[in-house]
Coordinates of C-alpha atoms in Angstrom, one line a residue:
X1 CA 23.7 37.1 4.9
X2 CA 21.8 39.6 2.8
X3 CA 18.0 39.3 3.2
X4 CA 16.3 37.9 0.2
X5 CA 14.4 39.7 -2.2
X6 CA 11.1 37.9 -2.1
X7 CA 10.1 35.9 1.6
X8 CA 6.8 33.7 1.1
X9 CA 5.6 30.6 2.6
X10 CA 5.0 28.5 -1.1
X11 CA 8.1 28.7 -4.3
X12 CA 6.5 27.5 -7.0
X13 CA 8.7 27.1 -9.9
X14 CA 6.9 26.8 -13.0
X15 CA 3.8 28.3 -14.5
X16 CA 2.6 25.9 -16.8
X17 CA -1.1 24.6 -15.8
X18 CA 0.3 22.4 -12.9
X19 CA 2.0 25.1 -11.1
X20 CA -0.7 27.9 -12.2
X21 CA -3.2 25.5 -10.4
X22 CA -1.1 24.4 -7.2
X23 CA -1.0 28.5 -6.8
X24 CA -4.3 28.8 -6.9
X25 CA -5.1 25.8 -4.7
X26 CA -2.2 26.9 -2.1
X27 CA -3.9 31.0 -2.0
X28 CA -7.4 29.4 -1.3
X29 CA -6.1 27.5 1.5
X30 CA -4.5 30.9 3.1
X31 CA -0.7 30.4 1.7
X32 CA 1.4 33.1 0.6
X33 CA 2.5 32.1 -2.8
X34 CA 5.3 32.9 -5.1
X35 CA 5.5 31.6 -8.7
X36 CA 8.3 31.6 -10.7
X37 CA 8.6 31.5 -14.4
X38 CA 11.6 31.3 -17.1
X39 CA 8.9 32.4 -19.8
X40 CA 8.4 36.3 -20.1
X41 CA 4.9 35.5 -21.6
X42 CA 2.0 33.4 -22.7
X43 CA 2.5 30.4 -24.5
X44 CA 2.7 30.5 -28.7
X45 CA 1.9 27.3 -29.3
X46 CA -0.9 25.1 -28.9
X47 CA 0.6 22.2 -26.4
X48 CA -1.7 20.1 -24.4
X49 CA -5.2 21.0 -25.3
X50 CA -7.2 17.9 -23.9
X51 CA -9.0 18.1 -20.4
X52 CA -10.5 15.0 -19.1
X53 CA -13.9 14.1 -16.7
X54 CA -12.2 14.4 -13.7
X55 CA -10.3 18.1 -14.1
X56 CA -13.5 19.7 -15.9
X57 CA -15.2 18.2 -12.2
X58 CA -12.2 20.3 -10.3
X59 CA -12.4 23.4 -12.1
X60 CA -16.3 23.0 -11.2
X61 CA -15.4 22.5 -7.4
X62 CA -12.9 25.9 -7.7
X63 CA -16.0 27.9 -9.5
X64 CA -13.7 28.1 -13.1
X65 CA -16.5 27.1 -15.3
X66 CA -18.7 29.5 -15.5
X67 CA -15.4 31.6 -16.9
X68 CA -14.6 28.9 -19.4
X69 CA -17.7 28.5 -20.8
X70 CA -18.6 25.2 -22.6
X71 CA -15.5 24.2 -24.3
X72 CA -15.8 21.9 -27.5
X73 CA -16.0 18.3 -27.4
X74 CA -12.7 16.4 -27.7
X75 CA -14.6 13.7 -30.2
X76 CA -14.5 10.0 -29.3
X77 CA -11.5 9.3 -27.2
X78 CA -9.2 6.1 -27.8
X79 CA -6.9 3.5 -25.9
X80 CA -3.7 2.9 -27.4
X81 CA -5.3 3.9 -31.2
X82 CA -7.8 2.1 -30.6
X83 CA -11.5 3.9 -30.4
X84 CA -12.4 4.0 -27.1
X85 CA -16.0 5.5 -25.8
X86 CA -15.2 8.0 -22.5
X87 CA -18.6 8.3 -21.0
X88 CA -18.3 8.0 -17.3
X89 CA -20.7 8.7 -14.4
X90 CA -19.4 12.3 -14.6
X91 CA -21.4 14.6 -15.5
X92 CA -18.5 15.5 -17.6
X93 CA -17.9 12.7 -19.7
X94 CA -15.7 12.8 -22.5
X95 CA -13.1 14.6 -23.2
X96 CA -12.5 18.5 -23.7
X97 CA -10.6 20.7 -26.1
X98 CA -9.1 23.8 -24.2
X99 CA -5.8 25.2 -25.6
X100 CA -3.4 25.2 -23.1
X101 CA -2.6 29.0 -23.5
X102 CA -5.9 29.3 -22.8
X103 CA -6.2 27.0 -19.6
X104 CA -3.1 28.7 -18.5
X105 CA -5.1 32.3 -18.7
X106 CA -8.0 30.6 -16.9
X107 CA -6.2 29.5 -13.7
X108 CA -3.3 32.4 -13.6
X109 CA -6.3 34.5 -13.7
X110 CA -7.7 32.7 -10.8
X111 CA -4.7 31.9 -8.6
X112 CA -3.4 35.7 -9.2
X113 CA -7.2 37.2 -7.8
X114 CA -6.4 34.8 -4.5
X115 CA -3.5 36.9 -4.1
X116 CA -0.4 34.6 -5.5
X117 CA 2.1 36.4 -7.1
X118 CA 3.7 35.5 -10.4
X119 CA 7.6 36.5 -11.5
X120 CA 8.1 35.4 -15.0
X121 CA 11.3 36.1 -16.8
X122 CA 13.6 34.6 -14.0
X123 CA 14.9 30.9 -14.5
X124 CA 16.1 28.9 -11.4
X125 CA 19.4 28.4 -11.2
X126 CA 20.6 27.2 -7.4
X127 CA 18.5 25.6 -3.9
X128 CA 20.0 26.1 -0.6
X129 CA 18.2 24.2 2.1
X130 CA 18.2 25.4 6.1
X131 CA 16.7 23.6 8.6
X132 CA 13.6 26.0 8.2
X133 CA 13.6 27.3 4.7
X134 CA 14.9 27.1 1.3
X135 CA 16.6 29.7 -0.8
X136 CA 16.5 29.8 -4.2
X137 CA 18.3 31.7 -6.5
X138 CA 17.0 32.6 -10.3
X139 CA 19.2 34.4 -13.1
X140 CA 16.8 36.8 -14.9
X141 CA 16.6 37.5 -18.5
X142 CA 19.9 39.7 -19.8
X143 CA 18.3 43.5 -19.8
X144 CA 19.0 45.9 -22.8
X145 CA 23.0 46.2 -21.2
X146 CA 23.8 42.8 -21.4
X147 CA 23.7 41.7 -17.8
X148 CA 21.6 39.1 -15.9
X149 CA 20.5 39.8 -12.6
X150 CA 19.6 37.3 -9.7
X151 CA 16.5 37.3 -7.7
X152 CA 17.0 35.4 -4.2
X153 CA 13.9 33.6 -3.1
X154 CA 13.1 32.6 1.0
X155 CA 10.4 30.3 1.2
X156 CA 9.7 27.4 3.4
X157 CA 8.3 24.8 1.2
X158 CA 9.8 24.8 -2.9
X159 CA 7.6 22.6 -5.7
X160 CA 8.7 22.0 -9.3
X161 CA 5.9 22.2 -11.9
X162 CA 9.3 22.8 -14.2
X163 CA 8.4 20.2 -16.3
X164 CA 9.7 16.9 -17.7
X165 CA 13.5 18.4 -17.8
X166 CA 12.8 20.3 -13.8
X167 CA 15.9 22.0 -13.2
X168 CA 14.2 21.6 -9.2
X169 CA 14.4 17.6 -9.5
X170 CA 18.1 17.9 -10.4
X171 CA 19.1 20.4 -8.2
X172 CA 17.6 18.7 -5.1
X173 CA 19.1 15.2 -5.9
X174 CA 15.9 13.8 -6.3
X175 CA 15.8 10.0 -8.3
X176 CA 14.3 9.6 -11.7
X177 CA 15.0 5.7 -12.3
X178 CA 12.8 4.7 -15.8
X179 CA 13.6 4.1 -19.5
X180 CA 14.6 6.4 -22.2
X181 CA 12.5 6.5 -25.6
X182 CA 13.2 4.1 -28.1
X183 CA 10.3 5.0 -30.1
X184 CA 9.3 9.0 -31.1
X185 CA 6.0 10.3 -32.9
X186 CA 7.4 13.6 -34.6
X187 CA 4.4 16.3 -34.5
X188 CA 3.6 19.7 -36.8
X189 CA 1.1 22.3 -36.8
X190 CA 1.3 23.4 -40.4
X191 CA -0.4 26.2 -42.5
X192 CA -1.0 26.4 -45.9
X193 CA -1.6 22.5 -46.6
X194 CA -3.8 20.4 -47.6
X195 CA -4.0 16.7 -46.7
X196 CA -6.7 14.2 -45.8
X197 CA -7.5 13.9 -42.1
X198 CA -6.6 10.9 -40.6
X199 CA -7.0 9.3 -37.2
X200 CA -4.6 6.7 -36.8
X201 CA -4.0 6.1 -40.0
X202 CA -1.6 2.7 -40.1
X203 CA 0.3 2.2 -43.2
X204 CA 3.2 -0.3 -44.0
X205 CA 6.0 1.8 -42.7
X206 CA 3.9 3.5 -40.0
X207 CA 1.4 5.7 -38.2
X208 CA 0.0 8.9 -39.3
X209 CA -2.4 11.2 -38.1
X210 CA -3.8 14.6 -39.4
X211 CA -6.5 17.0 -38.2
X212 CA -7.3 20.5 -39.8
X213 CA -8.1 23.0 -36.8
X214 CA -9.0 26.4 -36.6
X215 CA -7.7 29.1 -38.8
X216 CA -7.0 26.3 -41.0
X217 CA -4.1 25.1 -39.2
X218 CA -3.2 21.6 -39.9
X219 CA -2.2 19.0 -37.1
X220 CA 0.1 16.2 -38.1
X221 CA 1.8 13.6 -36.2
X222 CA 3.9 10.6 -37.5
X223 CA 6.0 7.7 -36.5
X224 CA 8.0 5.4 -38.7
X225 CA 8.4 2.0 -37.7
X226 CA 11.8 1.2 -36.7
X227 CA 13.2 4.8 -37.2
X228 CA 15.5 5.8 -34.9
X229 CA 14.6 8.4 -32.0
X230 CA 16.3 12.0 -32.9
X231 CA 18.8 13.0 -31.0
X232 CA 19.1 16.6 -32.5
X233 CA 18.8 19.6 -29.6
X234 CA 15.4 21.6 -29.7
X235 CA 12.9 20.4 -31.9
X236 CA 12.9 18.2 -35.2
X237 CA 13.9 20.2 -38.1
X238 CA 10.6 20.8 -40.4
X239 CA 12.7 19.1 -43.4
X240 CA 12.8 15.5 -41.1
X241 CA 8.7 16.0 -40.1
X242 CA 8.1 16.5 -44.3
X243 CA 10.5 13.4 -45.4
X244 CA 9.2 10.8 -42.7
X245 CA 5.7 12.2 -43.8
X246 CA 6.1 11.2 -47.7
X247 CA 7.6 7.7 -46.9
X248 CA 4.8 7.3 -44.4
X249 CA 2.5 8.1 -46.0
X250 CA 3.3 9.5 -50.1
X251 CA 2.4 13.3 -49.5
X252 CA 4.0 15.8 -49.8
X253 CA 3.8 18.5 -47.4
X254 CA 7.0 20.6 -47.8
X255 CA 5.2 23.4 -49.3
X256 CA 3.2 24.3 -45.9
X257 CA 4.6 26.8 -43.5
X258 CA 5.5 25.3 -40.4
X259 CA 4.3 27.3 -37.3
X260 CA 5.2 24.8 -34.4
X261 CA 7.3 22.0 -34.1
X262 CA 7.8 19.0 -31.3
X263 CA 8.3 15.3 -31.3
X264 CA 7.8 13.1 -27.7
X265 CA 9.1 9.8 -27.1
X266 CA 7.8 6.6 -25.3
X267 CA 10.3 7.5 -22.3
X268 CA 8.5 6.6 -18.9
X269 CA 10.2 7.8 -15.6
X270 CA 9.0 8.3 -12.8
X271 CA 10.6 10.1 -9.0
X272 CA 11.1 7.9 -6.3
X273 CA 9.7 10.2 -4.3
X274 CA 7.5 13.4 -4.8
X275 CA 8.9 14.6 -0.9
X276 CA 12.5 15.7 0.1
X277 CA 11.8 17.4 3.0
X278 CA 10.8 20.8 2.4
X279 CA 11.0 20.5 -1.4
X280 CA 8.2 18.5 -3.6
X281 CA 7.4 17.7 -7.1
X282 CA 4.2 18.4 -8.9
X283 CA 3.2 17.3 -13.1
X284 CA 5.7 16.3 -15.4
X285 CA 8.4 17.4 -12.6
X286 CA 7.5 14.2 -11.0
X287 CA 6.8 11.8 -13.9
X288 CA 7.9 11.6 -17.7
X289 CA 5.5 9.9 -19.9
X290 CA 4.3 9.7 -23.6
X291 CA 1.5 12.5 -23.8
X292 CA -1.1 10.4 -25.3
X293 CA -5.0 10.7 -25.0
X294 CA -4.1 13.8 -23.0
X295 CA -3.1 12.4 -20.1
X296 CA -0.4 13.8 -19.0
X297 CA -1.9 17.1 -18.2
X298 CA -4.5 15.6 -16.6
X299 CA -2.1 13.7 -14.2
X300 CA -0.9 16.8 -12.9
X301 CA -3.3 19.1 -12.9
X302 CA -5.0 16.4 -10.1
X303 CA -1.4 16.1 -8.1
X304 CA -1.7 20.0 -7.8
X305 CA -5.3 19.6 -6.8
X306 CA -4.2 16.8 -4.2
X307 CA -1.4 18.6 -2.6
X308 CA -2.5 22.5 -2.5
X309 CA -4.4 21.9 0.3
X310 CA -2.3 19.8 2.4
X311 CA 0.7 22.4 1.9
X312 CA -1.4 25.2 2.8
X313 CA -2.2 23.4 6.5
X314 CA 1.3 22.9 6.7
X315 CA 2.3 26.6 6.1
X316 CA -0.7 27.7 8.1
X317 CA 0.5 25.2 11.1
X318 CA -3.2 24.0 10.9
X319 CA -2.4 20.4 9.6
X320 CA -2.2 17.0 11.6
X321 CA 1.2 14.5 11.8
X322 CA 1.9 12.3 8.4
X323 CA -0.8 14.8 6.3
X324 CA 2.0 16.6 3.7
X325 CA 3.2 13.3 3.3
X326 CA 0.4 11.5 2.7
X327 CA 0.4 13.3 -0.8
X328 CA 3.5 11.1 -1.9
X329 CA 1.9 8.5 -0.4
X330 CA -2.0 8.8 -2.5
X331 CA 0.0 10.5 -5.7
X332 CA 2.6 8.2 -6.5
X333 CA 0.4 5.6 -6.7
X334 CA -2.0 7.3 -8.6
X335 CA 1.1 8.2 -10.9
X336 CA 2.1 4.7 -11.6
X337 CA -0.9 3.4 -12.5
X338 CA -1.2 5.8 -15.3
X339 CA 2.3 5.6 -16.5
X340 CA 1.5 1.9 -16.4
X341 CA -1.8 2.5 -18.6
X342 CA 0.0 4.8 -21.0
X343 CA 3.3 2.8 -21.6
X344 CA 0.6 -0.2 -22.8
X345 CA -0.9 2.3 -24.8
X346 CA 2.4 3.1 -26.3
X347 CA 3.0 -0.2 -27.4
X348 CA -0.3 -0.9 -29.2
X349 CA 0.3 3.0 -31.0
X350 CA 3.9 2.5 -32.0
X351 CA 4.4 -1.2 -32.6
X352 CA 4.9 -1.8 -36.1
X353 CA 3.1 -5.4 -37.7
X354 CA 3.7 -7.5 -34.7
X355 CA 1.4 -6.0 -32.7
X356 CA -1.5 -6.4 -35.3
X357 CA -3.1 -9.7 -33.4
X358 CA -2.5 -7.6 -30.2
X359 CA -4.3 -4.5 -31.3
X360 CA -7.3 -6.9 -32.9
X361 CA -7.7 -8.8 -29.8
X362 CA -7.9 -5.7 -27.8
X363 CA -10.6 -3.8 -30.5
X364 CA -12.2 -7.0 -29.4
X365 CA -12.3 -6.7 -25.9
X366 CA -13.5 -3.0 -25.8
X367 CA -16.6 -4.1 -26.9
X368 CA -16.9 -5.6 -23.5
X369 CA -18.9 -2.9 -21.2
X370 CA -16.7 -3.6 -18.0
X371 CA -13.3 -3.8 -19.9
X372 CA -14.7 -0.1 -21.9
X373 CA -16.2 1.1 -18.3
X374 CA -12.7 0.3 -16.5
X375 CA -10.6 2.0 -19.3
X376 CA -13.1 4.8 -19.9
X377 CA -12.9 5.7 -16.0
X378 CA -9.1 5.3 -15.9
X379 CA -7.9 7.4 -18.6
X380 CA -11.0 10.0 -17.3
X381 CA -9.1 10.1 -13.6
X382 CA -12.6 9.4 -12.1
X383 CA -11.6 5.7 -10.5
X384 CA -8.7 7.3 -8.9
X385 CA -9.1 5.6 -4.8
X386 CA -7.0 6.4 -2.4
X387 CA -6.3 4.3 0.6
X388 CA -8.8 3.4 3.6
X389 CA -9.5 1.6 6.4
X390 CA -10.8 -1.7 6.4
X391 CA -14.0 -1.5 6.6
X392 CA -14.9 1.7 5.8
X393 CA -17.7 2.8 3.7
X394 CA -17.1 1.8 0.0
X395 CA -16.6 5.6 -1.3
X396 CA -13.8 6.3 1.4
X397 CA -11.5 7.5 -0.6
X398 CA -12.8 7.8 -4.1
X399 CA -14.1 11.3 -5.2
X400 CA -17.5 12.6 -4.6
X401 CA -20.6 11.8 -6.5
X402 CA -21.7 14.3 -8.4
X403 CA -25.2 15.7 -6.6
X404 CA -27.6 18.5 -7.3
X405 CA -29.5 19.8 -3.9
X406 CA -32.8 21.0 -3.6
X407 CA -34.4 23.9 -2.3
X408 CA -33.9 24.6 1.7
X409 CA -30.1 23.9 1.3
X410 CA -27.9 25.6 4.4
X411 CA -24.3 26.2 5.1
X412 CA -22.0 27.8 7.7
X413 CA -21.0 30.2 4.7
X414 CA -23.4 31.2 2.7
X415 CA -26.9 30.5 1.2
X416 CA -26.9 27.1 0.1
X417 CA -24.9 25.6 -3.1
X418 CA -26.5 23.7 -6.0
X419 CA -24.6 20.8 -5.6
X420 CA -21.9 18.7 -4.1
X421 CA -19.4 19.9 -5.9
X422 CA -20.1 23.7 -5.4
X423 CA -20.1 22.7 -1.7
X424 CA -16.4 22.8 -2.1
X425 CA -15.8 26.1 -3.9
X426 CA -14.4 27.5 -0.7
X427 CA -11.4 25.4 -0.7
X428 CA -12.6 23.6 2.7
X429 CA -13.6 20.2 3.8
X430 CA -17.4 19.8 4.3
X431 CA -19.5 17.8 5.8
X432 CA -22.7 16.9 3.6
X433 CA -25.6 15.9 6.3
X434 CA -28.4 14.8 4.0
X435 CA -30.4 12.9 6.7
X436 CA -31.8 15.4 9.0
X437 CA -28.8 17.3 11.1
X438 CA -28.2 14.5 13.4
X439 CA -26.8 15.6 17.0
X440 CA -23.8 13.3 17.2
X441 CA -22.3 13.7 13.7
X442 CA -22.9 17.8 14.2
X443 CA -21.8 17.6 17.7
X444 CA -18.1 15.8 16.9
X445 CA -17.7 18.1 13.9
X446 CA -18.3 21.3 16.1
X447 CA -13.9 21.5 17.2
X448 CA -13.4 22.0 13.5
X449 CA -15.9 24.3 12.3
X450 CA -13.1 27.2 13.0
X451 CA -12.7 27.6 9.3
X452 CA -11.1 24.1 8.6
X453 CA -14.5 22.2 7.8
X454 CA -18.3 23.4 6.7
X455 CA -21.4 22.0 7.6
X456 CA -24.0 21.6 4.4
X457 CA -27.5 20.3 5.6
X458 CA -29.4 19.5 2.2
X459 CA -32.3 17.2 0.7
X460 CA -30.8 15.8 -2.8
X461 CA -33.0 17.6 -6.0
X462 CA -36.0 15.2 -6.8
X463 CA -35.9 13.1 -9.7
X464 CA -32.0 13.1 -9.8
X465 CA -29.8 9.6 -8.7
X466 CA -30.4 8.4 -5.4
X467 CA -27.6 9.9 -3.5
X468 CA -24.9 7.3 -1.8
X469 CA -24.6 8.1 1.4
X470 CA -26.6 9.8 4.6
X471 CA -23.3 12.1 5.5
X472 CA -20.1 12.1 4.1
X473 CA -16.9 14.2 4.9
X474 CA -15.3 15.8 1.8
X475 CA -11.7 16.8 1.3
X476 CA -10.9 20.0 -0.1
X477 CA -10.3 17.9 -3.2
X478 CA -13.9 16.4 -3.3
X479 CA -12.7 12.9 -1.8
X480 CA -14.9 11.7 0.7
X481 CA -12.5 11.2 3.7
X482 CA -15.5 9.4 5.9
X483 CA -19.2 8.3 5.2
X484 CA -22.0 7.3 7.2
X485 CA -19.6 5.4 10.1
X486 CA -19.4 5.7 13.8
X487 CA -18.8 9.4 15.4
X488 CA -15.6 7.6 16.6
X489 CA -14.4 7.0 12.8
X490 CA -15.8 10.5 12.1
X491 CA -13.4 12.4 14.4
X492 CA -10.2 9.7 13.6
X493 CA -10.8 11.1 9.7
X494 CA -11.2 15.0 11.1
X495 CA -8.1 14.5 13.1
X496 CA -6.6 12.9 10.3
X497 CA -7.0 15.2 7.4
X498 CA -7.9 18.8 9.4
X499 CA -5.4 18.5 12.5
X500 CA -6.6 18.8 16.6
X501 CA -9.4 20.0 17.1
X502 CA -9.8 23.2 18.0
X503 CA -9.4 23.9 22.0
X504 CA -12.8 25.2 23.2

């Protein structure tokens, strides 16, 4: 057999923010990466645009803010239509407008200065698996003659970020057991119109909702009750957004230039598994769901976050038994709970006049601090816990507090970072002593201090919150893996999550 045209550790297909961000995550962990990409350039549409608390806290751990800059407010967030206050003990509450061609820029940027290496223009076409690799094969565009050519790709580990249709998922036999939509909101950016804004406007015969945005570009989104869900190819026609719009609502909107079109369903699927050996899934690739309040995007972007890491141990041969599958085992979860969240939500948006008493009864029970605080922290992605042992300290598993250090800070890297969450900027696990340096806890951590975990000794900046913990092990994706045990539980969780320890 021929030899391939491109060997790397990582495939990647799909360069949408989930796979631009695995990338990224997989080249900071030491992975050679390849991404591949049908498109043969940036986005021209506006997409998902909402980040949430807990992705603004990831790009903070990777060092991507300070390139963002302050992106606007999203406004007050909401649950199912209903308002819905976001503030959260991050110190990112809220939500965050960021168009997607934008967040795209932002971590391709990124992922490519790491050294990953991104091939648009190429759509996937074929897997072949080997005991040791996959091969994938990708038809590129047709060039000015006519013809497509293939690209063969050798890599030892493939991942769709392909999106809610991944041509990866199908190809490699994975199962997608769920529902298909029986309810669609149909969605226009439109220029050269002028119509009220409306957030979740109900009328008799359904749901509207308009926004005017920059450039004077008008959002609108409707859904009639009881209206069949479109089963044309592509996108709705501009003609069907217009004529559900008037008997919605009584404008008229036919007049306006339409610049993008989509409609999404209340479809909620989700893969049985996110592993088949040496290929995984990653975003919409791995679960279909109604993109409301944003989440969606959110969803992913943290999958990529949660297995970039463990796939670059693998590939590196640095990573301990059960650790690349332990990212089906903390994301699938994680995954069903929000599909879970969002198909209520779907409900409460798209039921017609039988889910009045429902929605009232709900507006009801957000007033309710704990029921706003749970929701708030759900749809954020800031309560996400992964498994621990029982007995372990009460933020095993759950992400990092959020902690400014003081002067005197001291790491194996560099002068001291600011905070706990700039602790992690190298893409390592740490270990945050904030009691002293004692022996013990330094002694067991010495077999891993080859590169696979830093050492931060720090005092927590005076007058901020009184910091929950003495020392805490972080995961590269700022969960705390261990805090304030025994050295013996200390070096179980450094076996666990960084491999042996090194041989001295």
């Amino acid at each position: 057999m021929s030899a391939p045209d491109i060997d790397t550790q990582v495939l990647v297909v799909g360069a949408g923010p989930v796979g631009l961000m695995l990338a990224g995550e997989l080249a900071l962990g030491g992975a050679d990466v390849v991404v591949l990409e049908r498109r043969t350039g940036p986005l021209t549409e506006s997409r998902a645009s909402t980040l949430h608390a807990r992705t603004m806290e990831l790009l903070d751990q990777r060092g991507l803010l300070e390139e963002l800059g302050t992106p606007p407010a999203g406004g007050p967030g909401h649950f199912g239509g209903t308002r819905l206050d976001l503030t959260t003990d991050s110190p990112y509450s809220g939500q965050w407008k960021v168009p997607q061609v934008r967040t795209e820029e932002l971590l391709e940027g990124w992922a490519t200065r790491l050294g990953a290496r991104v091939v648009k223009g190429h759509r996937l076409t074929d897997l072949r698996t080997a005991p040791h690799t996959v091969e994938a094969t990708a038809e590129a565009e047709p060039g000015p003659g006519g013809a497509a050519s293939a690209l063969r790709v050798r890599a030892a580990y493939v991942v769709g970020c392909d999106g809610e249709s991944s041509t990866v998922r199908e190809l490699a036999g994975f199962a997608f057991p769920g529902r298909d939509a029986t309810r669609e909101l149909l969605r226009a950016d439109v220029a050269d119109v002028q119509v009220p804004d409306r957030r979740f406007e109900r009328h008799p015969g359904g749901l509207a909702i308009s926004a005017r945005g920059p450039g004077g570009v008008t959002r609108v989104m409707v859904h009639e009750y009881g209206a069949p869900v479109g089963r044309e190819p592509g996108p709705p026609s501009f003609a069907r957004v217009a004529d559900t719009w008037r008997r919605v609502t009584g404008d008229d909107i036919r007049g306006g230039a339409p610049l993008w079109l989509n409609s999404f369903g209340d479809a909620l699927r989700q893969a049985s598994q996110y592993r088949r050996g040496r290929i995984l899934l990653a975003g919409d690739a791995a679960h279909h769901q109604m993109p409301v309040g944003g989440q969606a995007l959110n969803l992913g972007l943290q999958d990529a976050a949660n297995l970039g890491w463990k796939l670059a141990a693998e590939v590196r041969g640095t990573a301990g038994p059960g650790l690349l599958d332990s990212y089906h085992a903390e994301r699938h979860p994680a995954g069903r709970r929000v599909l879970d969240n969002i198909a209520a939500q779907a409900l409460l948006l798209l039921g017609g006049s039988g889910t009045e008493q429902v929605r009232s009864l709900f507006g009801e029970l957000l007033r309710e601090p704990r029921v706003r605080a749970h929701l708030a922290g759900t749809i954020a992605g800031v309560d996400v816990r992964y498994a621990a042992e029982p007995g372990a300290h009460r933020l095993v598993g759950a992400r990092v507090p959020y902690l400014r250090f003081g002067t005197g800070t001291h790491t194996d890297t560099a002068e001291g970072p600011g905070s706990s969450f700039a602790a992690l900027r190298p893409g390592r696990g740490v270990l945050v002593d904030l009691g002293g340096r004692p022996a013990p806890v330094l002694a067991a951590v010495a077999p891993w201090r080859d590169g696979r975990v830093d050492v931060v000794t720090a005092k927590p900046e005076p007058g901020g919150a009184a910091p929950e913990f003495t020392s805490a092990l972080l995961r590269p994706d700022g969960h705390v893996a261990w805090a304030d045990g025994t050295v013996p539980e200390l070096e179980a969780a450094l076996r666990r999550w960084f491999g042996p320890a090194a041989r001295r």
